[in-house]
Amino acid sequence: MPIRILLAEDQALLRGALAALLRMEPDFEVVAECADGESAWVELQRHRPDVLVTDIEMPGLTGLELAARVQRQELPVRVVIVTTFARAGYLRRALDAGVAGYLLKDAPASELAQALRQVHRGGRAIDPQLALEAWSEPDPLGERERQALRLAGEGLSAGEIASRMHLSAGTVRNYLSEAIGKLGVGNRIEAYRLARQKGWL
């Protein structure tokens, strides 16, 4: 039986290249290609693939949110992130979301194929250097602080963030203040930049 793979990548050229590479392997079958997280979620339920190969940054749901949803719903699919983000914070969040593989886009094609087979067999495929870094600096942000900071980075005011998160403006200001304090910076924009740089957003 071939390993059935669902591919989620928002850049069309890269998605096509990845799909073509995977289809060259005799034991792989690409069952669907998706350009965003929401359509990937729909196709996941429709096709029930063995492995989901996803980018992190995508419209709708990010790859990390997709992986977390797979974990919550207990879908029998192994998740592999293929990304340009060589950041320990992203890897740590990916591992927390149950991701079995974390590979960089500049890795050789043969390494990707080998990693997918390893993950399908129940193993993990993670860059060892990145794995070491992931546990050297823990993510200090809570989920609500992360949400508020991400929206602040989009330029939203405390009132607009409150409306999006269904909270009071005062509560949002508290979350932002907590995040600023934890990151040891002067304001919400600096906090957003630092957290993004570390891979915590």
PDB file of C-alpha atoms in Angstrom:
ATOM      1  CA  MET A   1       0.000   0.000   0.000  1.00  0.00           C
ATOM      2  CA  PRO A   2       1.398   3.442  -0.875  1.00  0.00           C
ATOM      3  CA  ILE A   3       1.858   6.121   1.793  1.00  0.00           C
ATOM      4  CA  ARG A   4      -1.042   8.531   1.188  1.00  0.00           C
ATOM      5  CA  ILE A   5       0.053  12.166   1.531  1.00  0.00           C
ATOM      6  CA  LEU A   6      -1.905  15.420   1.725  1.00  0.00           C
ATOM      7  CA  LEU A   7       0.105  18.532   0.857  1.00  0.00           C
ATOM      8  CA  ALA A   8      -0.709  22.012   2.269  1.00  0.00           C
ATOM      9  CA  GLU A   9       1.433  24.901   0.956  1.00  0.00           C
ATOM     10  CA  ASP A  10       0.213  28.381  -0.012  1.00  0.00           C
ATOM     11  CA  GLN A  11       2.915  29.124  -2.614  1.00  0.00           C
ATOM     12  CA  ALA A  12       1.669  27.542  -5.846  1.00  0.00           C
ATOM     13  CA  LEU A  13       5.099  27.067  -7.438  1.00  0.00           C
ATOM     14  CA  LEU A  14       6.534  25.378  -4.363  1.00  0.00           C
ATOM     15  CA  ARG A  15       3.394  23.282  -3.873  1.00  0.00           C
ATOM     16  CA  GLY A  16       3.644  22.013  -7.460  1.00  0.00           C
ATOM     17  CA  ALA A  17       7.357  21.256  -7.116  1.00  0.00           C
ATOM     18  CA  LEU A  18       6.859  19.389  -3.824  1.00  0.00           C
ATOM     19  CA  ALA A  19       3.961  17.371  -5.247  1.00  0.00           C
ATOM     20  CA  ALA A  20       6.031  16.451  -8.333  1.00  0.00           C
ATOM     21  CA  LEU A  21       8.969  15.371  -6.142  1.00  0.00           C
ATOM     22  CA  LEU A  22       6.757  13.242  -3.910  1.00  0.00           C
ATOM     23  CA  ARG A  23       5.035  11.605  -6.890  1.00  0.00           C
ATOM     24  CA  MET A  24       8.435  10.435  -8.177  1.00  0.00           C
ATOM     25  CA  GLU A  25       8.688   8.103  -5.180  1.00  0.00           C
ATOM     26  CA  PRO A  26       7.136   4.701  -6.001  1.00  0.00           C
ATOM     27  CA  ASP A  27       5.643   4.230  -2.523  1.00  0.00           C
ATOM     28  CA  PHE A  28       3.996   7.686  -2.237  1.00  0.00           C
ATOM     29  CA  GLU A  29       0.555   8.831  -3.383  1.00  0.00           C
ATOM     30  CA  VAL A  30      -0.355  12.549  -3.170  1.00  0.00           C
ATOM     31  CA  VAL A  31      -4.120  12.465  -2.549  1.00  0.00           C
ATOM     32  CA  ALA A  32      -4.695  16.253  -2.424  1.00  0.00           C
ATOM     33  CA  GLU A  33      -2.895  19.606  -2.711  1.00  0.00           C
ATOM     34  CA  CYS A  34      -4.189  22.593  -0.719  1.00  0.00           C
ATOM     35  CA  ALA A  35      -3.319  26.303  -0.776  1.00  0.00           C
ATOM     36  CA  ASP A  36      -4.572  27.183   2.729  1.00  0.00           C
ATOM     37  CA  GLY A  37      -5.213  25.688   6.148  1.00  0.00           C
ATOM     38  CA  GLU A  38      -9.023  25.623   6.013  1.00  0.00           C
ATOM     39  CA  SER A  39      -9.174  23.708   2.720  1.00  0.00           C
ATOM     40  CA  ALA A  40      -6.487  21.365   4.054  1.00  0.00           C
ATOM     41  CA  TRP A  41      -8.706  20.653   7.066  1.00  0.00           C
ATOM     42  CA  VAL A  42     -11.651  19.798   4.764  1.00  0.00           C
ATOM     43  CA  GLU A  43      -9.491  17.559   2.558  1.00  0.00           C
ATOM     44  CA  LEU A  44      -7.963  15.852   5.608  1.00  0.00           C
ATOM     45  CA  GLN A  45     -11.384  14.666   6.678  1.00  0.00           C
ATOM     46  CA  ARG A  46     -12.357  13.680   3.154  1.00  0.00           C
ATOM     47  CA  HIS A  47      -9.228  11.689   2.235  1.00  0.00           C
ATOM     48  CA  ARG A  48      -7.951  10.515   5.647  1.00  0.00           C
ATOM     49  CA  PRO A  49      -4.303  10.457   4.460  1.00  0.00           C
ATOM     50  CA  ASP A  50      -1.470   8.753   6.318  1.00  0.00           C
ATOM     51  CA  VAL A  51       0.690  11.895   6.410  1.00  0.00           C
ATOM     52  CA  LEU A  52      -0.020  15.639   6.229  1.00  0.00           C
ATOM     53  CA  VAL A  53       2.876  17.699   4.870  1.00  0.00           C
ATOM     54  CA  THR A  54       2.253  21.361   5.697  1.00  0.00           C
ATOM     55  CA  ASP A  55       3.924  24.756   5.741  1.00  0.00           C
ATOM     56  CA  ILE A  56       3.638  26.933   8.881  1.00  0.00           C
ATOM     57  CA  GLU A  57       2.523  30.295   7.448  1.00  0.00           C
ATOM     58  CA  MET A  58      -0.700  29.870   5.435  1.00  0.00           C
ATOM     59  CA  PRO A  59      -3.947  31.824   5.034  1.00  0.00           C
ATOM     60  CA  GLY A  60      -6.868  30.716   7.215  1.00  0.00           C
ATOM     61  CA  LEU A  61      -5.261  28.197   9.553  1.00  0.00           C
ATOM     62  CA  THR A  62      -1.497  28.095  10.024  1.00  0.00           C
ATOM     63  CA  GLY A  63       0.271  24.742   9.829  1.00  0.00           C
ATOM     64  CA  LEU A  64       0.661  24.782  13.622  1.00  0.00           C
ATOM     65  CA  GLU A  65      -3.061  25.456  14.139  1.00  0.00           C
ATOM     66  CA  LEU A  66      -3.844  22.680  11.664  1.00  0.00           C
ATOM     67  CA  ALA A  67      -1.579  20.265  13.563  1.00  0.00           C
ATOM     68  CA  ALA A  68      -3.192  21.244  16.880  1.00  0.00           C
ATOM     69  CA  ARG A  69      -6.652  20.617  15.404  1.00  0.00           C
ATOM     70  CA  VAL A  70      -5.559  17.197  14.121  1.00  0.00           C
ATOM     71  CA  GLN A  71      -4.297  16.418  17.630  1.00  0.00           C
ATOM     72  CA  ARG A  72      -7.519  17.618  19.336  1.00  0.00           C
ATOM     73  CA  GLN A  73      -9.749  15.643  16.968  1.00  0.00           C
ATOM     74  CA  GLU A  74      -7.449  12.609  17.290  1.00  0.00           C
ATOM     75  CA  LEU A  75      -7.293  12.085  13.516  1.00  0.00           C
ATOM     76  CA  PRO A  76      -5.077   9.118  12.582  1.00  0.00           C
ATOM     77  CA  VAL A  77      -2.698  11.243  10.496  1.00  0.00           C
ATOM     78  CA  ARG A  78       0.984  12.013  11.119  1.00  0.00           C
ATOM     79  CA  VAL A  79       1.952  15.676  10.621  1.00  0.00           C
ATOM     80  CA  VAL A  80       5.205  16.858   9.049  1.00  0.00           C
ATOM     81  CA  ILE A  81       6.060  20.589   8.900  1.00  0.00           C
ATOM     82  CA  VAL A  82       8.203  21.729   5.965  1.00  0.00           C
ATOM     83  CA  THR A  83       9.172  25.370   6.465  1.00  0.00           C
ATOM     84  CA  THR A  84      11.758  28.108   5.997  1.00  0.00           C
ATOM     85  CA  PHE A  85      11.561  28.920   9.736  1.00  0.00           C
ATOM     86  CA  ALA A  86      14.642  27.489  11.448  1.00  0.00           C
ATOM     87  CA  ARG A  87      13.450  28.874  14.792  1.00  0.00           C
ATOM     88  CA  ALA A  88      13.448  26.894  17.996  1.00  0.00           C
ATOM     89  CA  GLY A  89      10.191  28.527  19.167  1.00  0.00           C
ATOM     90  CA  TYR A  90       8.296  27.242  16.132  1.00  0.00           C
ATOM     91  CA  LEU A  91       9.688  23.742  16.603  1.00  0.00           C
ATOM     92  CA  ARG A  92       8.743  23.720  20.276  1.00  0.00           C
ATOM     93  CA  ARG A  93       5.163  24.759  19.457  1.00  0.00           C
ATOM     94  CA  ALA A  94       5.061  22.156  16.670  1.00  0.00           C
ATOM     95  CA  LEU A  95       6.130  19.395  19.077  1.00  0.00           C
ATOM     96  CA  ASP A  96       3.485  20.552  21.581  1.00  0.00           C
ATOM     97  CA  ALA A  97       0.913  20.211  18.764  1.00  0.00           C
ATOM     98  CA  GLY A  98       1.936  16.593  18.185  1.00  0.00           C
ATOM     99  CA  VAL A  99       3.957  17.148  15.001  1.00  0.00           C
ATOM    100  CA  ALA A 100       6.095  14.113  14.086  1.00  0.00           C
ATOM    101  CA  GLY A 101       8.436  15.799  11.603  1.00  0.00           C
ATOM    102  CA  TYR A 102       9.982  19.260  11.230  1.00  0.00           C
ATOM    103  CA  LEU A 103      12.099  19.848   8.128  1.00  0.00           C
ATOM    104  CA  LEU A 104      13.521  22.924   6.449  1.00  0.00           C
ATOM    105  CA  LYS A 105      12.677  23.736   2.836  1.00  0.00           C
ATOM    106  CA  ASP A 106      16.339  23.784   1.833  1.00  0.00           C
ATOM    107  CA  ALA A 107      16.778  20.116   2.875  1.00  0.00           C
ATOM    108  CA  PRO A 108      17.565  17.677   0.017  1.00  0.00           C
ATOM    109  CA  ALA A 109      14.565  15.931  -1.596  1.00  0.00           C
ATOM    110  CA  SER A 110      15.939  12.521  -0.584  1.00  0.00           C
ATOM    111  CA  GLU A 111      15.906  13.658   3.066  1.00  0.00           C
ATOM    112  CA  LEU A 112      12.222  14.614   2.810  1.00  0.00           C
ATOM    113  CA  ALA A 113      11.284  11.235   1.324  1.00  0.00           C
ATOM    114  CA  GLN A 114      13.245   9.396   3.998  1.00  0.00           C
ATOM    115  CA  ALA A 115      11.665  11.530   6.749  1.00  0.00           C
ATOM    116  CA  LEU A 116       8.132  10.825   5.493  1.00  0.00           C
ATOM    117  CA  ARG A 117       8.775   7.075   5.513  1.00  0.00           C
ATOM    118  CA  GLN A 118      10.232   7.311   9.016  1.00  0.00           C
ATOM    119  CA  VAL A 119       7.244   9.300  10.293  1.00  0.00           C
ATOM    120  CA  HIS A 120       4.803   6.893   8.623  1.00  0.00           C
ATOM    121  CA  ARG A 121       6.476   4.013  10.489  1.00  0.00           C
ATOM    122  CA  GLY A 122       5.754   5.811  13.772  1.00  0.00           C
ATOM    123  CA  GLY A 123       9.096   7.578  14.198  1.00  0.00           C
ATOM    124  CA  ARG A 124      10.078  11.243  14.280  1.00  0.00           C
ATOM    125  CA  ALA A 125      12.125  13.280  11.819  1.00  0.00           C
ATOM    126  CA  ILE A 126      13.465  16.503  13.330  1.00  0.00           C
ATOM    127  CA  ASP A 127      16.646  18.446  12.677  1.00  0.00           C
ATOM    128  CA  PRO A 128      18.838  17.506  15.705  1.00  0.00           C
ATOM    129  CA  GLN A 129      20.477  20.939  16.117  1.00  0.00           C
ATOM    130  CA  LEU A 130      17.106  22.663  16.039  1.00  0.00           C
ATOM    131  CA  ALA A 131      15.737  20.110  18.521  1.00  0.00           C
ATOM    132  CA  LEU A 132      18.510  20.981  20.993  1.00  0.00           C
ATOM    133  CA  GLU A 133      17.804  24.710  20.632  1.00  0.00           C
ATOM    134  CA  ALA A 134      14.055  24.191  21.103  1.00  0.00           C
ATOM    135  CA  TRP A 135      14.525  23.246  24.734  1.00  0.00           C
ATOM    136  CA  SER A 136      17.236  25.798  25.562  1.00  0.00           C
ATOM    137  CA  GLU A 137      14.883  28.805  25.707  1.00  0.00           C
ATOM    138  CA  PRO A 138      11.278  28.126  26.784  1.00  0.00           C
ATOM    139  CA  ASP A 139       8.382  30.136  25.347  1.00  0.00           C
ATOM    140  CA  PRO A 140       7.228  32.463  28.165  1.00  0.00           C
ATOM    141  CA  LEU A 141       3.918  33.475  26.557  1.00  0.00           C
ATOM    142  CA  GLY A 142       0.497  32.108  27.446  1.00  0.00           C
ATOM    143  CA  GLU A 143      -1.973  31.378  24.604  1.00  0.00           C
ATOM    144  CA  ARG A 144      -4.086  34.500  25.277  1.00  0.00           C
ATOM    145  CA  GLU A 145      -0.988  36.728  25.480  1.00  0.00           C
ATOM    146  CA  ARG A 146       0.171  35.254  22.179  1.00  0.00           C
ATOM    147  CA  GLN A 147      -3.205  35.932  20.529  1.00  0.00           C
ATOM    148  CA  ALA A 148      -3.325  39.528  21.790  1.00  0.00           C
ATOM    149  CA  LEU A 149       0.262  40.191  20.708  1.00  0.00           C
ATOM    150  CA  ARG A 150      -0.324  38.738  17.244  1.00  0.00           C
ATOM    151  CA  LEU A 151      -3.320  41.045  16.731  1.00  0.00           C
ATOM    152  CA  ALA A 152      -1.399  44.029  18.131  1.00  0.00           C
ATOM    153  CA  GLY A 153       1.297  43.277  15.533  1.00  0.00           C
ATOM    154  CA  GLU A 154      -1.381  43.614  12.834  1.00  0.00           C
ATOM    155  CA  GLY A 155      -1.917  47.190  14.042  1.00  0.00           C
ATOM    156  CA  LEU A 156      -5.173  46.649  15.946  1.00  0.00           C
ATOM    157  CA  SER A 157      -6.019  48.815  18.967  1.00  0.00           C
ATOM    158  CA  ALA A 158      -6.811  47.314  22.393  1.00  0.00           C
ATOM    159  CA  GLY A 159     -10.533  47.849  21.684  1.00  0.00           C
ATOM    160  CA  GLU A 160     -10.336  46.088  18.316  1.00  0.00           C
ATOM    161  CA  ILE A 161      -8.344  43.221  19.830  1.00  0.00           C
ATOM    162  CA  ALA A 162     -10.930  42.954  22.622  1.00  0.00           C
ATOM    163  CA  SER A 163     -13.710  42.700  20.047  1.00  0.00           C
ATOM    164  CA  ARG A 164     -11.843  39.966  18.106  1.00  0.00           C
ATOM    165  CA  MET A 165     -11.039  37.966  21.250  1.00  0.00           C
ATOM    166  CA  HIS A 166     -14.483  38.535  22.875  1.00  0.00           C
ATOM    167  CA  LEU A 167     -12.866  40.106  25.938  1.00  0.00           C
ATOM    168  CA  SER A 168     -12.949  43.497  27.632  1.00  0.00           C
ATOM    169  CA  ALA A 169     -10.398  46.136  26.562  1.00  0.00           C
ATOM    170  CA  GLY A 170      -8.998  46.138  30.111  1.00  0.00           C
ATOM    171  CA  THR A 171      -8.353  42.386  29.984  1.00  0.00           C
ATOM    172  CA  VAL A 172      -6.603  42.761  26.630  1.00  0.00           C
ATOM    173  CA  ARG A 173      -4.417  45.563  28.012  1.00  0.00           C
ATOM    174  CA  ASN A 174      -3.498  43.237  30.903  1.00  0.00           C
ATOM    175  CA  TYR A 175      -2.513  40.451  28.486  1.00  0.00           C
ATOM    176  CA  LEU A 176      -0.391  42.860  26.439  1.00  0.00           C
ATOM    177  CA  SER A 177       1.208  44.275  29.580  1.00  0.00           C
ATOM    178  CA  GLU A 178       2.015  40.737  30.804  1.00  0.00           C
ATOM    179  CA  ALA A 179       3.590  39.866  27.435  1.00  0.00           C
ATOM    180  CA  ILE A 180       5.679  43.082  27.421  1.00  0.00           C
ATOM    181  CA  GLY A 181       6.872  42.358  30.971  1.00  0.00           C
ATOM    182  CA  LYS A 182       7.747  38.729  30.248  1.00  0.00           C
ATOM    183  CA  LEU A 183       9.735  39.682  27.153  1.00  0.00           C
ATOM    184  CA  GLY A 184      11.507  42.559  28.902  1.00  0.00           C
ATOM    185  CA  VAL A 185      10.764  45.153  26.210  1.00  0.00           C
ATOM    186  CA  GLY A 186       9.310  48.670  26.216  1.00  0.00           C
ATOM    187  CA  ASN A 187       6.068  48.361  24.249  1.00  0.00           C
ATOM    188  CA  ARG A 188       3.729  46.021  22.365  1.00  0.00           C
ATOM    189  CA  ILE A 189       5.441  46.527  18.979  1.00  0.00           C
ATOM    190  CA  GLU A 190       8.842  45.572  20.401  1.00  0.00           C
ATOM    191  CA  ALA A 191       7.183  42.609  22.131  1.00  0.00           C
ATOM    192  CA  TYR A 192       5.586  41.521  18.836  1.00  0.00           C
ATOM    193  CA  ARG A 193       8.897  41.797  16.941  1.00  0.00           C
ATOM    194  CA  LEU A 194      10.867  39.860  19.558  1.00  0.00           C
ATOM    195  CA  ALA A 195       8.254  37.117  19.912  1.00  0.00           C
ATOM    196  CA  ARG A 196       8.058  36.761  16.128  1.00  0.00           C
ATOM    197  CA  GLN A 197      11.843  36.596  15.838  1.00  0.00           C
ATOM    198  CA  LYS A 198      11.927  33.819  18.481  1.00  0.00           C
ATOM    199  CA  GLY A 199       9.155  31.873  16.768  1.00  0.00           C
ATOM    200  CA  TRP A 200       6.693  32.292  19.655  1.00  0.00           C
ATOM    201  CA  LEU A 201       3.909  33.819  17.528  1.00  0.00           C
TER     202      LEU A 201
END
